[in-house]
mmCIF file of C-alpha atoms in Angstrom:
data_model
loop_
_atom_site.group_PDB
_atom_site.id
_atom_site.type_symbol
_atom_site.label_atom_id
_atom_site.label_comp_id
_atom_site.label_asym_id
_atom_site.label_seq_id
_atom_site.Cartn_x
_atom_site.Cartn_y
_atom_site.Cartn_z
ATOM 1 C CA MET A 1 58.749 -35.176 5.609
ATOM 2 C CA VAL A 2 61.583 -33.105 4.937
ATOM 3 C CA ASP A 3 62.727 -35.355 2.249
ATOM 4 C CA GLU A 4 59.242 -35.460 0.348
ATOM 5 C CA VAL A 5 59.288 -31.464 0.400
ATOM 6 C CA PHE A 6 62.703 -30.645 -1.193
ATOM 7 C CA LYS A 7 65.567 -32.084 -2.612
ATOM 8 C CA ILE A 8 68.925 -30.601 -3.094
ATOM 9 C CA GLU A 9 70.454 -30.876 -6.594
ATOM 10 C CA SER A 10 74.065 -31.542 -6.898
ATOM 11 C CA ASP A 11 74.442 -31.059 -10.500
ATOM 12 C CA CYS A 12 73.247 -27.834 -13.165
ATOM 13 C CA ARG A 13 69.022 -28.468 -13.939
ATOM 14 C CA THR A 14 70.010 -27.080 -17.711
ATOM 15 C CA CYS A 15 73.292 -28.690 -18.860
ATOM 16 C CA GLY A 16 74.247 -31.183 -16.066
ATOM 17 C CA SER A 17 77.170 -29.772 -15.131
ATOM 18 C CA SER A 18 78.518 -30.498 -11.691
ATOM 19 C CA ASP A 19 80.190 -27.194 -11.681
ATOM 20 C CA LEU A 20 78.600 -25.314 -9.138
ATOM 21 C CA LEU A 21 79.983 -22.040 -7.600
ATOM 22 C CA PRO A 22 78.595 -20.682 -4.628
ATOM 23 C CA VAL A 23 76.937 -17.286 -5.086
ATOM 24 C CA LEU A 24 74.824 -16.284 -2.007
ATOM 25 C CA ASP A 25 73.666 -18.111 0.732
ATOM 26 C CA LEU A 26 70.411 -17.308 2.883
ATOM 27 C CA GLY A 27 70.406 -19.832 5.023
ATOM 28 C CA ASP A 28 67.515 -22.000 5.590
ATOM 29 C CA GLN A 29 63.898 -20.412 5.137
ATOM 30 C CA PRO A 30 60.272 -21.542 4.524
ATOM 31 C CA PRO A 31 58.754 -21.326 1.004
ATOM 32 C CA ALA A 32 57.522 -17.996 0.641
ATOM 33 C CA ASN A 33 53.571 -17.865 0.838
ATOM 34 C CA SER A 34 53.926 -20.870 3.415
ATOM 35 C CA LEU A 35 50.915 -19.197 5.299
ATOM 36 C CA ARG A 36 49.475 -20.598 8.588
ATOM 37 C CA SER A 37 46.322 -19.759 10.593
ATOM 38 C CA ASP A 38 47.790 -21.523 13.660
ATOM 39 C CA PRO A 39 51.174 -19.890 14.448
ATOM 40 C CA ALA A 40 52.247 -22.875 16.168
ATOM 41 C CA GLU A 41 52.042 -25.050 13.156
ATOM 42 C CA ASP A 42 55.704 -25.700 12.297
ATOM 43 C CA LEU A 43 57.152 -24.943 8.924
ATOM 44 C CA VAL A 44 59.792 -26.818 6.739
ATOM 45 C CA ALA A 45 62.896 -24.654 6.497
ATOM 46 C CA VAL A 46 64.391 -25.602 3.334
ATOM 47 C CA PRO A 47 68.094 -24.130 2.133
ATOM 48 C CA LEU A 48 67.943 -21.233 0.061
ATOM 49 C CA ASN A 49 71.154 -21.235 -1.813
ATOM 50 C CA LEU A 50 71.940 -19.494 -5.311
ATOM 51 C CA VAL A 51 75.082 -21.126 -6.798
ATOM 52 C CA PHE A 52 76.079 -20.536 -10.909
ATOM 53 C CA CYS A 53 76.947 -22.816 -13.180
ATOM 54 C CA GLY A 54 80.417 -22.705 -14.394
ATOM 55 C CA THR A 55 79.567 -24.304 -17.715
ATOM 56 C CA CYS A 56 76.173 -22.835 -19.298
ATOM 57 C CA ARG A 57 76.350 -20.053 -16.678
ATOM 58 C CA VAL A 58 72.728 -20.171 -15.421
ATOM 59 C CA ALA A 59 72.233 -19.223 -11.518
ATOM 60 C CA GLN A 60 69.948 -20.905 -9.979
ATOM 61 C CA LEU A 61 69.204 -22.469 -6.415
ATOM 62 C CA THR A 62 70.383 -25.617 -5.008
ATOM 63 C CA ALA A 63 66.864 -26.676 -3.437
ATOM 64 C CA THR A 64 63.848 -27.943 -5.548
ATOM 65 C CA VAL A 65 60.467 -27.615 -3.503
ATOM 66 C CA ASP A 66 57.842 -30.202 -4.680
ATOM 67 C CA PRO A 67 55.883 -27.844 -7.016
ATOM 68 C CA VAL A 68 52.425 -29.414 -5.420
ATOM 69 C CA GLU A 69 53.720 -27.957 -2.575
ATOM 70 C CA LEU A 70 54.040 -24.127 -3.903
ATOM 71 C CA PHE A 71 51.481 -24.012 -6.506
ATOM 72 C CA ALA A 72 48.724 -26.263 -6.220
ATOM 73 C CA ARG A 73 46.749 -23.731 -4.026
ATOM 74 C CA TYR A 74 48.502 -20.369 -5.358
ATOM 75 C CA VAL A 75 47.849 -16.908 -3.249
ATOM 76 C CA TRP A 76 49.069 -14.775 -5.881
ATOM 77 C CA VAL A 77 46.370 -13.408 -8.519
ATOM 78 C CA THR A 78 47.592 -11.973 -11.419
ATOM 79 C CA GLY A 79 44.335 -8.878 -11.372
ATOM 80 C CA THR A 80 44.694 -7.969 -8.113
ATOM 81 C CA ALA A 81 47.578 -5.693 -9.168
ATOM 82 C CA GLN A 82 46.924 -2.368 -11.013
ATOM 83 C CA ALA A 83 50.569 -2.399 -12.484
ATOM 84 C CA THR A 84 49.722 -6.259 -13.874
ATOM 85 C CA ARG A 85 46.446 -4.745 -15.443
ATOM 86 C CA ASP A 86 47.689 -1.837 -16.954
ATOM 87 C CA TYR A 87 50.592 -3.929 -18.580
ATOM 88 C CA SER A 88 48.263 -6.606 -20.043
ATOM 89 C CA HIS A 89 47.318 -4.356 -22.702
ATOM 90 C CA THR A 90 50.472 -3.140 -23.763
ATOM 91 C CA PHE A 91 52.126 -7.039 -23.659
ATOM 92 C CA ARG A 92 48.691 -7.862 -25.617
ATOM 93 C CA ASP A 93 49.467 -4.925 -28.498
ATOM 94 C CA GLN A 94 53.482 -5.937 -28.387
ATOM 95 C CA ILE A 95 52.443 -10.100 -29.161
ATOM 96 C CA VAL A 96 49.857 -8.667 -31.879
ATOM 97 C CA THR A 97 52.501 -6.797 -33.422
ATOM 98 C CA ALA A 98 55.098 -9.519 -33.043
ATOM 99 C CA HIS A 99 53.054 -12.226 -34.457
ATOM 100 C CA GLY A 100 52.300 -10.262 -37.719
ATOM 101 C CA ASP A 101 48.168 -10.449 -36.690
ATOM 102 C CA SER A 102 45.945 -8.984 -39.395
ATOM 103 C CA GLY A 103 42.779 -9.037 -37.874
ATOM 104 C CA ASP A 104 42.393 -12.844 -38.475
ATOM 105 C CA ALA A 105 39.550 -13.666 -35.510
ATOM 106 C CA ASN A 106 40.745 -17.275 -35.567
ATOM 107 C CA ARG A 107 44.076 -16.763 -33.938
ATOM 108 C CA PHE A 108 44.836 -19.320 -30.799
ATOM 109 C CA LEU A 109 47.170 -18.387 -27.799
ATOM 110 C CA VAL A 110 47.979 -20.844 -25.320
ATOM 111 C CA GLU A 111 49.427 -19.262 -21.933
ATOM 112 C CA VAL A 112 50.895 -21.261 -19.625
ATOM 113 C CA ALA A 113 51.034 -20.439 -15.888
ATOM 114 C CA SER A 114 47.543 -18.335 -17.042
ATOM 115 C CA ASN A 115 46.637 -17.799 -13.217
ATOM 116 C CA ASP A 116 43.395 -15.692 -13.154
ATOM 117 C CA GLY A 117 43.013 -14.906 -17.062
ATOM 118 C CA THR A 118 43.952 -11.354 -16.880
ATOM 119 C CA PHE A 119 46.385 -11.946 -19.580
ATOM 120 C CA LEU A 120 44.249 -13.760 -21.787
ATOM 121 C CA ARG A 121 41.134 -11.740 -21.501
ATOM 122 C CA ARG A 122 43.146 -9.097 -23.512
ATOM 123 C CA PHE A 123 43.464 -11.216 -26.659
ATOM 124 C CA GLN A 124 40.046 -12.121 -26.076
ATOM 125 C CA GLU A 125 39.185 -8.594 -26.232
ATOM 126 C CA VAL A 126 40.238 -8.367 -29.958
ATOM 127 C CA GLY A 127 38.739 -11.735 -31.119
ATOM 128 C CA TRP A 128 41.416 -14.471 -30.282
ATOM 129 C CA LYS A 129 40.518 -17.907 -29.238
ATOM 130 C CA VAL A 130 42.457 -18.654 -25.848
ATOM 131 C CA LEU A 131 43.187 -21.585 -23.750
ATOM 132 C CA GLY A 132 45.197 -21.219 -20.206
ATOM 133 C CA VAL A 133 46.746 -23.639 -18.386
ATOM 134 C CA ASP A 134 47.605 -23.826 -14.402
ATOM 135 C CA PRO A 135 48.352 -26.120 -12.029
ATOM 136 C CA ALA A 136 45.736 -24.042 -9.201
ATOM 137 C CA GLN A 137 42.756 -25.506 -8.925
ATOM 138 C CA ASN A 138 41.171 -22.525 -6.732
ATOM 139 C CA ILE A 139 42.691 -19.928 -9.316
ATOM 140 C CA VAL A 140 41.454 -21.954 -12.594
ATOM 141 C CA ASP A 141 38.100 -22.032 -10.829
ATOM 142 C CA GLU A 142 38.010 -17.870 -10.716
ATOM 143 C CA ALA A 143 39.377 -17.881 -14.294
ATOM 144 C CA VAL A 144 36.536 -20.389 -15.886
ATOM 145 C CA THR A 145 33.939 -18.231 -13.655
ATOM 146 C CA SER A 146 35.079 -15.130 -15.506
ATOM 147 C CA GLY A 147 34.783 -16.411 -19.333
ATOM 148 C CA VAL A 148 38.245 -17.668 -19.777
ATOM 149 C CA PRO A 149 38.657 -21.391 -20.755
ATOM 150 C CA THR A 150 41.705 -22.996 -18.786
ATOM 151 C CA ARG A 151 42.707 -26.467 -18.064
ATOM 152 C CA CYS A 152 44.269 -27.058 -14.023
ATOM 153 C CA ASP A 153 47.700 -29.025 -15.069
ATOM 154 C CA PHE A 154 51.136 -28.538 -14.734
ATOM 155 C CA PHE A 155 52.535 -27.643 -18.528
ATOM 156 C CA ASP A 156 54.357 -30.223 -20.450
ATOM 157 C CA LEU A 157 55.475 -31.994 -23.592
ATOM 158 C CA GLY A 158 52.595 -34.151 -22.896
ATOM 159 C CA VAL A 159 50.000 -31.826 -22.351
ATOM 160 C CA ALA A 160 51.081 -29.596 -25.041
ATOM 161 C CA GLU A 161 50.674 -32.842 -27.532
ATOM 162 C CA GLU A 162 47.009 -33.335 -25.931
ATOM 163 C CA ILE A 163 46.200 -29.401 -26.812
ATOM 164 C CA GLU A 164 47.284 -29.427 -30.095
ATOM 165 C CA ARG A 165 45.312 -32.943 -31.033
ATOM 166 C CA GLU A 166 42.331 -31.114 -29.479
ATOM 167 C CA HIS A 167 42.381 -27.281 -30.755
ATOM 168 C CA GLY A 168 45.361 -27.501 -33.226
ATOM 169 C CA PRO A 169 48.347 -25.907 -33.262
ATOM 170 C CA ALA A 170 48.913 -22.548 -31.244
ATOM 171 C CA ASP A 171 49.744 -18.957 -33.323
ATOM 172 C CA VAL A 172 51.255 -18.006 -29.534
ATOM 173 C CA VAL A 173 52.335 -19.824 -26.653
ATOM 174 C CA VAL A 174 53.024 -17.132 -23.710
ATOM 175 C CA ALA A 175 55.220 -18.312 -20.296
ATOM 176 C CA ARG A 176 54.994 -15.246 -18.277
ATOM 177 C CA ASN A 177 57.501 -15.608 -15.267
ATOM 178 C CA VAL A 178 56.800 -19.147 -15.240
ATOM 179 C CA ILE A 179 60.159 -21.103 -17.053
ATOM 180 C CA PRO A 180 62.206 -19.975 -13.794
ATOM 181 C CA HIS A 181 60.116 -22.393 -11.875
ATOM 182 C CA VAL A 182 59.991 -25.404 -13.786
ATOM 183 C CA LYS A 183 62.547 -27.724 -13.124
ATOM 184 C CA ALA A 184 61.394 -30.559 -15.716
ATOM 185 C CA ILE A 185 63.016 -27.392 -18.194
ATOM 186 C CA ARG A 186 63.203 -30.215 -21.343
ATOM 187 C CA SER A 187 59.863 -31.022 -21.053
ATOM 188 C CA ILE A 188 58.347 -27.755 -21.005
ATOM 189 C CA MET A 189 60.496 -26.407 -23.723
ATOM 190 C CA GLU A 190 59.848 -29.207 -25.724
ATOM 191 C CA GLY A 191 56.173 -28.979 -25.190
ATOM 192 C CA ILE A 192 56.191 -24.734 -26.215
ATOM 193 C CA GLY A 193 58.119 -25.922 -29.642
ATOM 194 C CA ALA A 194 55.377 -28.809 -30.127
ATOM 195 C CA LEU A 195 52.813 -26.283 -29.525
ATOM 196 C CA ILE A 196 53.933 -23.477 -31.824
ATOM 197 C CA GLY A 197 54.993 -25.669 -34.813
ATOM 198 C CA ASP A 198 56.615 -24.619 -37.934
ATOM 199 C CA ARG A 199 54.719 -20.782 -37.980
ATOM 200 C CA GLY A 200 53.646 -20.096 -34.104
ATOM 201 C CA ILE A 201 55.643 -17.926 -31.690
ATOM 202 C CA ALA A 202 56.220 -17.970 -28.034
ATOM 203 C CA ALA A 203 57.070 -15.054 -25.663
ATOM 204 C CA ILE A 204 58.767 -16.265 -22.515
ATOM 205 C CA GLU A 205 58.499 -13.171 -19.794
ATOM 206 C CA PHE A 206 61.324 -13.384 -17.236
ATOM 207 C CA HIS A 207 63.016 -11.555 -14.282
ATOM 208 C CA SER A 208 66.123 -10.186 -15.340
ATOM 209 C CA ALA A 209 69.298 -11.577 -13.780
ATOM 210 C CA ASN A 210 71.260 -8.433 -14.753
ATOM 211 C CA ARG A 211 68.649 -6.518 -13.400
ATOM 212 C CA ILE A 212 68.693 -8.332 -10.345
ATOM 213 C CA VAL A 213 72.422 -7.852 -9.595
ATOM 214 C CA GLU A 214 72.626 -4.462 -10.362
ATOM 215 C CA GLU A 215 69.856 -3.126 -8.347
ATOM 216 C CA LEU A 216 70.087 -5.813 -5.618
ATOM 217 C CA HIS A 217 66.629 -7.506 -5.681
ATOM 218 C CA TYR A 218 67.691 -9.644 -3.480
ATOM 219 C CA ASP A 219 63.819 -10.061 -2.094
ATOM 220 C CA SER A 220 63.403 -12.117 -5.784
ATOM 221 C CA ILE A 221 65.241 -14.758 -4.290
ATOM 222 C CA TYR A 222 63.247 -17.297 -3.194
ATOM 223 C CA HIS A 223 62.358 -21.077 -3.612
ATOM 224 C CA GLU A 224 59.805 -20.623 -6.471
ATOM 225 C CA HIS A 225 62.198 -19.074 -8.675
ATOM 226 C CA LEU A 226 65.019 -21.795 -9.390
ATOM 227 C CA PHE A 227 66.526 -20.043 -12.566
ATOM 228 C CA TYR A 228 67.978 -16.506 -12.532
ATOM 229 C CA PHE A 229 67.857 -16.193 -16.355
ATOM 230 C CA SER A 230 69.880 -13.545 -18.451
ATOM 231 C CA LEU A 231 69.047 -12.564 -21.844
ATOM 232 C CA THR A 232 71.571 -14.632 -22.906
ATOM 233 C CA THR A 233 71.690 -17.582 -21.187
ATOM 234 C CA LEU A 234 68.001 -17.932 -21.926
ATOM 235 C CA SER A 235 68.381 -17.266 -25.456
ATOM 236 C CA GLU A 236 71.196 -20.287 -25.185
ATOM 237 C CA LEU A 237 68.494 -22.323 -23.165
ATOM 238 C CA CYS A 238 65.827 -21.956 -25.981
ATOM 239 C CA GLY A 239 68.063 -22.588 -28.955
ATOM 240 C CA ARG A 240 69.089 -26.019 -27.328
ATOM 241 C CA PHE A 241 65.259 -26.791 -28.266
ATOM 242 C CA GLY A 242 64.681 -25.284 -31.683
ATOM 243 C CA LEU A 243 63.595 -22.279 -30.218
ATOM 244 C CA VAL A 244 65.280 -19.475 -32.030
ATOM 245 C CA ALA A 245 65.011 -15.959 -30.456
ATOM 246 C CA PHE A 246 64.076 -13.116 -32.853
ATOM 247 C CA ASP A 247 63.362 -10.007 -30.593
ATOM 248 C CA VAL A 248 62.925 -9.009 -26.977
ATOM 249 C CA PHE A 249 61.079 -5.945 -25.436
ATOM 250 C CA ASP A 250 60.891 -4.502 -21.628
ATOM 251 C CA SER A 251 58.412 -5.455 -19.132
ATOM 252 C CA PRO A 252 57.536 -3.415 -15.798
ATOM 253 C CA ILE A 253 56.563 -6.254 -13.850
ATOM 254 C CA SER A 254 59.042 -7.488 -10.825
ATOM 255 C CA GLY A 255 60.776 -4.027 -10.909
ATOM 256 C CA GLY A 256 62.308 -5.455 -14.563
ATOM 257 C CA SER A 257 62.236 -8.345 -16.483
ATOM 258 C CA ARG A 258 62.080 -8.745 -20.102
ATOM 259 C CA VAL A 259 60.201 -10.662 -22.674
ATOM 260 C CA LEU A 260 61.576 -12.663 -25.169
ATOM 261 C CA LEU A 261 60.330 -14.013 -28.570
ATOM 262 C CA LEU A 262 61.225 -16.974 -30.401
ATOM 263 C CA SER A 263 60.085 -19.135 -33.338
ATOM 264 C CA ALA A 264 60.982 -21.965 -34.964
ATOM 265 C CA GLY A 265 63.050 -19.919 -37.216
ATOM 266 C CA TRP A 266 60.832 -18.582 -39.778
ATOM 267 C CA LYS A 267 61.458 -15.126 -37.699
ATOM 268 C CA LYS A 268 64.213 -12.952 -38.841
ATOM 269 C CA GLU A 269 66.299 -11.465 -35.771
ATOM 270 C CA THR A 270 65.986 -7.626 -34.719
ATOM 271 C CA GLU A 271 68.488 -5.376 -34.139
ATOM 272 C CA GLY A 272 66.992 -4.627 -30.353
ATOM 273 C CA LEU A 273 67.761 -8.409 -29.591
ATOM 274 C CA ARG A 274 71.082 -8.093 -31.398
ATOM 275 C CA VAL A 275 72.015 -4.999 -28.913
ATOM 276 C CA GLY A 276 70.314 -6.842 -25.839
ATOM 277 C CA LEU A 277 72.900 -10.151 -26.637
ATOM 278 C CA LYS A 278 75.420 -7.669 -26.319
ATOM 279 C CA GLU A 279 74.885 -6.071 -22.710
#
């Protein structure tokens, strides 16, 4: 059973290097949100060990828990937090500005790991066509019932190609606090690139590794979060897949996150990004 639930990685998930340096060992822990109604029911204990790749400088966990175990029935619902609902309006305005929307109601936005559709509703309010992709059937049902089109699936290149065939390329692909959750990083990055094509943009939100270290956000280290990116390491990773960073803005989520904006190279790099990459 244990072997089916998690696997220990000996090489970096992003570059394949075996040069993984130990950072923090929190022992064996059950995955977060492993809630049980019967206190006598056994929980699988999974190593919670943070390492740092000496080659590509990406911090990551050694254990990969089966994503079906973590996400098929998810307990965190985006819309339950007032701070998140408030931020969804700010986020929408930032994305509309970044894309350069001129009021064209035919814009198409896809959100990866869209949860209950809280952020997608903000774009519906300004006339955009939206589609969510999320693997948690219980939350997808909530989103669809509330009027947000959502596909129950794990986003990858194959899913992106199916969406593109059915709906055409996306003007914007949003991936908020999901990229650090995904072991199959190549497929999700390729999927984002395929879906935005030559003239779309992508927005990737992530909990800043710099903030985690500076403010001791040790409670953010748990099995869902495989990766802990800095602005530099995430920009470099995206660049390997033809996603060129052009801007960044801050997010209040998780005590301090950042939103990296990317395109296929058609957007001009901002001074804000240049400054951020020097931090």
